[in-house]
XYZ file of C-alpha atoms in Angstrom:
352
model
C -62.161 -19.170 17.793
C -60.362 -16.039 19.024
C -57.853 -17.027 21.694
C -58.101 -15.597 25.197
C -54.326 -15.871 25.635
C -53.595 -12.166 26.020
C -49.829 -12.240 26.485
C -46.833 -14.032 27.864
C -43.092 -14.291 28.280
C -40.134 -16.599 27.756
C -37.536 -16.077 30.475
C -34.254 -17.583 31.735
C -33.864 -19.177 35.169
C -30.143 -19.746 35.746
C -29.454 -20.631 39.421
C -26.680 -18.013 39.456
C -29.384 -15.343 39.520
C -29.923 -16.263 43.175
C -26.566 -17.774 44.228
C -24.605 -14.881 42.643
C -21.077 -16.372 42.624
C -18.069 -14.131 42.054
C -17.845 -15.363 38.458
C -21.207 -13.800 37.609
C -21.480 -10.478 35.767
C -23.573 -8.503 38.257
C -24.543 -5.814 35.753
C -25.735 -8.429 33.292
C -27.851 -10.126 35.959
C -29.350 -6.812 37.015
C -30.277 -6.052 33.422
C -32.007 -9.435 33.054
C -33.940 -8.738 36.256
C -34.954 -5.283 35.056
C -36.205 -6.611 31.720
C -38.318 -9.244 33.477
C -39.689 -6.660 35.913
C -40.791 -4.485 32.994
C -42.448 -7.445 31.287
C -44.196 -8.414 34.522
C -45.574 -4.914 35.037
C -46.922 -4.785 31.503
C -48.463 -8.261 31.754
C -50.241 -7.369 35.002
C -51.700 -4.324 33.261
C -53.539 -6.756 30.960
C -55.518 -7.913 34.040
C -55.449 -11.637 33.200
C -57.665 -14.145 34.998
C -55.016 -16.871 34.883
C -51.231 -17.205 34.791
C -49.732 -20.452 33.488
C -46.020 -21.268 33.587
C -44.377 -24.047 31.578
C -41.208 -25.142 33.327
C -38.803 -28.049 33.252
C -37.917 -30.100 36.311
C -34.189 -30.384 37.075
C -34.278 -34.137 37.738
C -35.571 -33.338 41.211
C -39.006 -34.911 41.449
C -39.932 -36.325 38.024
C -36.983 -38.668 37.660
C -36.649 -42.049 39.401
C -40.297 -42.829 40.072
C -42.007 -41.312 37.039
C -41.075 -38.983 34.205
C -44.265 -37.877 32.423
C -43.874 -35.562 29.444
C -46.293 -33.019 30.938
C -47.567 -32.654 34.509
C -50.236 -30.176 35.639
C -50.227 -28.964 39.252
C -53.709 -29.304 40.730
C -52.919 -28.659 44.388
C -54.102 -25.554 46.163
C -50.557 -24.311 46.647
C -47.030 -24.975 45.465
C -43.947 -24.476 47.602
C -40.211 -24.923 47.348
C -36.832 -23.575 48.394
C -33.562 -22.678 46.714
C -30.444 -20.801 47.835
C -32.046 -19.753 51.086
C -35.205 -18.450 49.442
C -38.586 -19.983 50.156
C -41.165 -20.120 47.386
C -44.910 -20.145 47.827
C -47.619 -19.573 45.259
C -51.289 -20.360 45.331
C -52.465 -22.702 42.571
C -55.954 -22.470 40.997
C -56.776 -26.117 41.643
C -60.206 -26.206 39.991
C -58.807 -24.710 36.804
C -55.964 -27.221 36.900
C -58.417 -30.131 37.059
C -60.575 -28.594 34.315
C -57.480 -28.252 32.150
C -56.526 -31.902 32.653
C -60.045 -33.114 31.849
C -60.207 -31.074 28.657
C -56.721 -32.125 27.565
C -57.800 -35.758 27.937
C -60.670 -34.992 25.555
C -58.160 -33.547 23.100
C -56.067 -36.742 23.076
C -53.367 -35.537 25.459
C -52.650 -37.507 28.614
C -50.853 -35.217 31.075
C -50.068 -36.388 34.578
C -51.268 -34.272 37.472
C -49.838 -33.624 40.900
C -51.088 -32.094 44.126
C -47.688 -31.964 45.836
C -45.048 -31.138 43.205
C -42.447 -28.664 44.420
C -41.313 -25.388 42.923
C -37.593 -25.164 42.242
C -35.644 -22.233 40.851
C -36.930 -22.927 37.325
C -40.276 -21.516 38.457
C -39.193 -19.449 41.450
C -36.677 -17.259 39.596
C -38.812 -16.030 36.676
C -41.874 -15.467 38.863
C -39.739 -13.509 41.319
C -38.175 -11.443 38.556
C -41.599 -10.738 37.061
C -42.856 -9.627 40.470
C -45.783 -12.022 40.232
C -47.304 -12.837 43.623
C -50.793 -14.000 42.632
C -51.967 -17.516 41.814
C -50.156 -19.427 39.081
C -50.764 -22.781 37.411
C -47.470 -24.689 36.946
C -47.123 -27.198 34.123
C -43.935 -29.253 34.273
C -42.291 -30.386 31.038
C -39.794 -33.231 30.895
C -36.720 -31.626 29.341
C -33.825 -33.460 30.992
C -34.624 -37.173 31.086
C -34.729 -39.013 27.733
C -36.957 -39.815 26.039
C -38.405 -36.306 26.084
C -41.476 -35.095 24.179
C -40.754 -33.810 20.686
C -40.924 -30.118 19.916
C -43.927 -30.785 17.683
C -45.722 -32.456 20.576
C -44.834 -29.593 22.931
C -46.162 -27.043 20.459
C -49.380 -29.001 19.945
C -49.768 -29.356 23.721
C -49.527 -25.582 24.067
C -52.171 -25.160 21.379
C -54.473 -27.497 23.307
C -53.909 -25.494 26.484
C -54.839 -22.291 24.634
C -58.001 -23.871 23.247
C -58.976 -24.986 26.737
C -58.518 -21.639 28.482
C -60.369 -20.008 25.595
C -63.269 -22.432 26.013
C -63.252 -21.632 29.735
C -63.333 -17.909 28.928
C -60.169 -17.135 30.900
C -57.914 -14.233 29.915
C -54.585 -15.988 30.267
C -50.902 -15.101 30.431
C -48.550 -17.863 29.276
C -45.013 -18.037 30.663
C -42.120 -20.287 29.680
C -39.104 -20.776 31.901
C -35.825 -21.949 30.442
C -32.486 -20.777 29.287
C -31.194 -20.810 25.816
C -27.957 -22.734 25.261
C -26.183 -24.036 28.342
C -24.619 -27.340 29.390
C -24.801 -27.669 33.205
C -22.687 -30.499 34.596
C -20.814 -31.141 31.333
C -17.444 -30.207 29.857
C -19.165 -27.751 27.511
C -20.502 -25.569 30.302
C -18.312 -22.610 29.398
C -19.219 -22.707 25.709
C -22.872 -21.813 25.065
C -23.948 -21.873 21.418
C -24.419 -18.124 21.026
C -24.490 -18.073 17.217
C -27.190 -20.771 17.071
C -29.250 -18.923 19.659
C -28.914 -15.645 17.789
C -30.202 -17.233 14.585
C -33.226 -18.627 16.401
C -33.974 -15.316 18.112
C -33.963 -13.602 14.732
C -36.758 -15.958 13.694
C -38.727 -15.455 16.911
C -38.343 -11.673 16.636
C -40.382 -11.757 13.426
C -43.210 -13.649 15.136
C -42.303 -17.040 13.697
C -42.681 -18.896 17.000
C -43.579 -22.080 15.197
C -39.983 -22.247 13.928
C -39.203 -23.915 17.267
C -40.745 -27.177 16.087
C -38.031 -27.563 13.443
C -35.489 -28.883 15.962
C -35.164 -32.552 16.769
C -33.844 -34.174 19.921
C -30.273 -34.424 18.632
C -29.990 -30.745 17.702
C -31.485 -29.551 20.982
C -29.005 -31.711 22.869
C -26.035 -30.696 20.702
C -26.733 -26.980 21.167
C -27.597 -27.119 24.869
C -31.196 -26.131 24.224
C -33.198 -28.994 25.682
C -35.162 -26.517 27.843
C -36.630 -24.925 24.715
C -39.322 -27.591 24.989
C -40.944 -25.239 27.508
C -40.694 -22.409 24.992
C -42.322 -24.632 22.354
C -45.284 -25.238 24.683
C -45.652 -21.503 25.226
C -45.264 -20.853 21.493
C -48.148 -23.189 20.743
C -50.321 -21.358 23.251
C -49.295 -17.863 22.129
C -49.577 -18.456 18.393
C -47.591 -16.632 15.745
C -47.061 -13.209 17.302
C -44.060 -10.903 17.560
C -42.415 -10.236 20.921
C -42.810 -6.666 22.141
C -39.707 -7.078 24.291
C -36.599 -9.043 23.274
C -33.346 -8.941 25.199
C -30.262 -11.045 24.425
C -27.829 -11.070 27.377
C -25.285 -13.906 27.194
C -22.980 -14.868 30.036
C -19.940 -17.130 29.964
C -22.022 -20.198 30.870
C -25.623 -19.432 29.868
C -27.269 -17.590 27.059
C -29.840 -15.434 28.830
C -32.677 -14.388 26.550
C -35.930 -12.708 27.559
C -39.001 -12.264 25.375
C -42.222 -10.501 26.307
C -45.517 -10.688 24.413
C -47.863 -7.933 25.552
C -49.514 -5.884 22.826
C -49.089 -8.019 19.728
C -51.737 -10.530 18.730
C -51.530 -13.722 16.659
C -51.484 -12.942 12.973
C -50.434 -9.318 13.490
C -48.836 -8.981 10.059
C -49.860 -7.571 6.728
C -50.672 -10.503 4.492
C -50.070 -10.162 0.774
C -53.343 -12.019 0.189
C -55.874 -10.981 2.870
C -59.396 -12.193 3.511
C -62.219 -10.391 1.705
C -63.344 -7.410 3.763
C -67.133 -6.983 4.048
C -66.899 -3.418 2.734
C -65.082 -4.684 -0.370
C -67.504 -7.459 -1.347
C -69.152 -5.411 -4.120
C -65.841 -4.207 -5.516
C -64.471 -7.737 -5.388
C -67.556 -9.014 -7.245
C -67.089 -6.403 -9.961
C -63.417 -7.281 -10.387
C -64.036 -11.018 -10.253
C -66.550 -10.695 -13.079
C -64.005 -8.847 -15.195
C -61.500 -11.622 -14.624
C -63.844 -14.528 -15.403
C -66.896 -13.356 -17.417
C -66.472 -12.370 -21.081
C -69.839 -10.566 -21.256
C -68.998 -8.438 -18.206
C -65.646 -7.562 -19.727
C -67.378 -6.427 -22.906
C -69.709 -4.188 -20.879
C -66.772 -2.685 -19.020
C -64.751 -1.988 -22.162
C -67.787 -0.358 -23.786
C -68.542 1.909 -20.793
C -66.522 1.492 -17.620
C -68.537 4.092 -15.685
C -71.848 2.430 -16.532
C -70.399 -0.936 -15.525
C -69.249 0.479 -12.178
C -72.702 1.963 -11.541
C -74.118 -1.545 -11.604
C -72.503 -2.168 -8.205
C -72.914 -0.531 -4.812
C -69.554 1.177 -4.440
C -68.133 4.079 -2.500
C -66.832 7.003 -4.528
C -63.192 5.952 -4.216
C -64.030 2.335 -5.060
C -66.010 3.416 -8.119
C -63.174 5.589 -9.403
C -60.567 2.881 -8.810
C -62.720 0.385 -10.721
C -63.246 2.738 -13.634
C -59.521 3.396 -13.859
C -58.720 -0.202 -12.947
C -56.106 1.272 -10.617
C -54.519 -1.875 -9.162
C -52.291 -0.133 -6.548
C -55.237 1.888 -5.243
C -57.464 -1.180 -5.091
C -54.799 -3.160 -3.208
C -54.297 -0.287 -0.753
C -57.993 -0.531 0.075
C -57.332 -4.071 1.287
C -58.609 -6.039 -1.685
C -57.180 -9.444 -2.525
C -54.464 -8.510 -5.063
C -54.976 -11.527 -7.325
C -58.503 -10.450 -8.311
C -57.681 -6.969 -9.704
C -54.468 -8.382 -11.180
C -56.376 -10.956 -13.250
C -59.050 -8.404 -14.124
C -56.411 -5.987 -15.360
C -54.756 -8.685 -17.483
C -58.038 -9.476 -19.209
C -59.024 -5.847 -19.831
C -55.601 -4.904 -21.148
C -55.925 -7.758 -23.634
C -59.221 -6.320 -24.972
C -58.510 -2.609 -24.963
C -56.739 -1.236 -28.029
C -53.377 0.364 -27.322
C -53.532 4.120 -26.762
């Protein structure tokens, strides 16, 4: 099934973006805002039907009474306030309920809420993106142990992607959360920049699934518990490279912004690709040389006549006659087949 998740972003949400204390680097903040604004403009150009944001709750509403691993907002609107700013976004309620029902069928049991508030974890990235249309918030328990594992978050994101694809909705997936930071602790001024840089190098290559490698202890030790939201988004986005990546650390947070706009899952040149329809005949001819002694004898006796027994284009025919492995691979053939064919023919042909 080809996913209808057309793009997304992973963005920071530090409260200092709105409170702007004197200790904040104003130029750095402005750059983070500008990067998000660019990502938002490019995502809107994709004309998605649905925006989903995975965000943690800062021990505000999912804490004393209940702390579900995942909560889907199904109300018609979501509101909140922070640092003198009022937040208000419409919520596609029917889609929210449809998502919950389908996730139940896929063996996930998310909670749902009609009244959950929006704090700065959602308000900041949506504001920076310039998004004013409807959005479906999904809250992830990042701060109150026991939290969901990264594997579970990734699988949850995959289930969300399958659901929106089944519903036929072109969807943008957002994740809100900083990289390393330790609010309220004695490590607040020491984010783990080197650890974050190593992870970003992996994500830059499209290896989003690398996020599931981290257990609860490592996320806590490196100040990266909010990456659970990123893992959810990674599962929904699939293995695709970010088109935008900006690394902008401050003294207390490691701001990192990633945008996924043009790339698609699996956008990489595989060493061993699937068989292309236009190469079926060539592949059959090569496969026979690799595994059929009689066919090899025919080829060695008269390579041109052997090639004429297959429906080949002119360049395919010539490459087969010459058994030109580099040319055949450049056409997009599976390299193992001509490689094995060449080994067998070289064994039979007398040295020149």
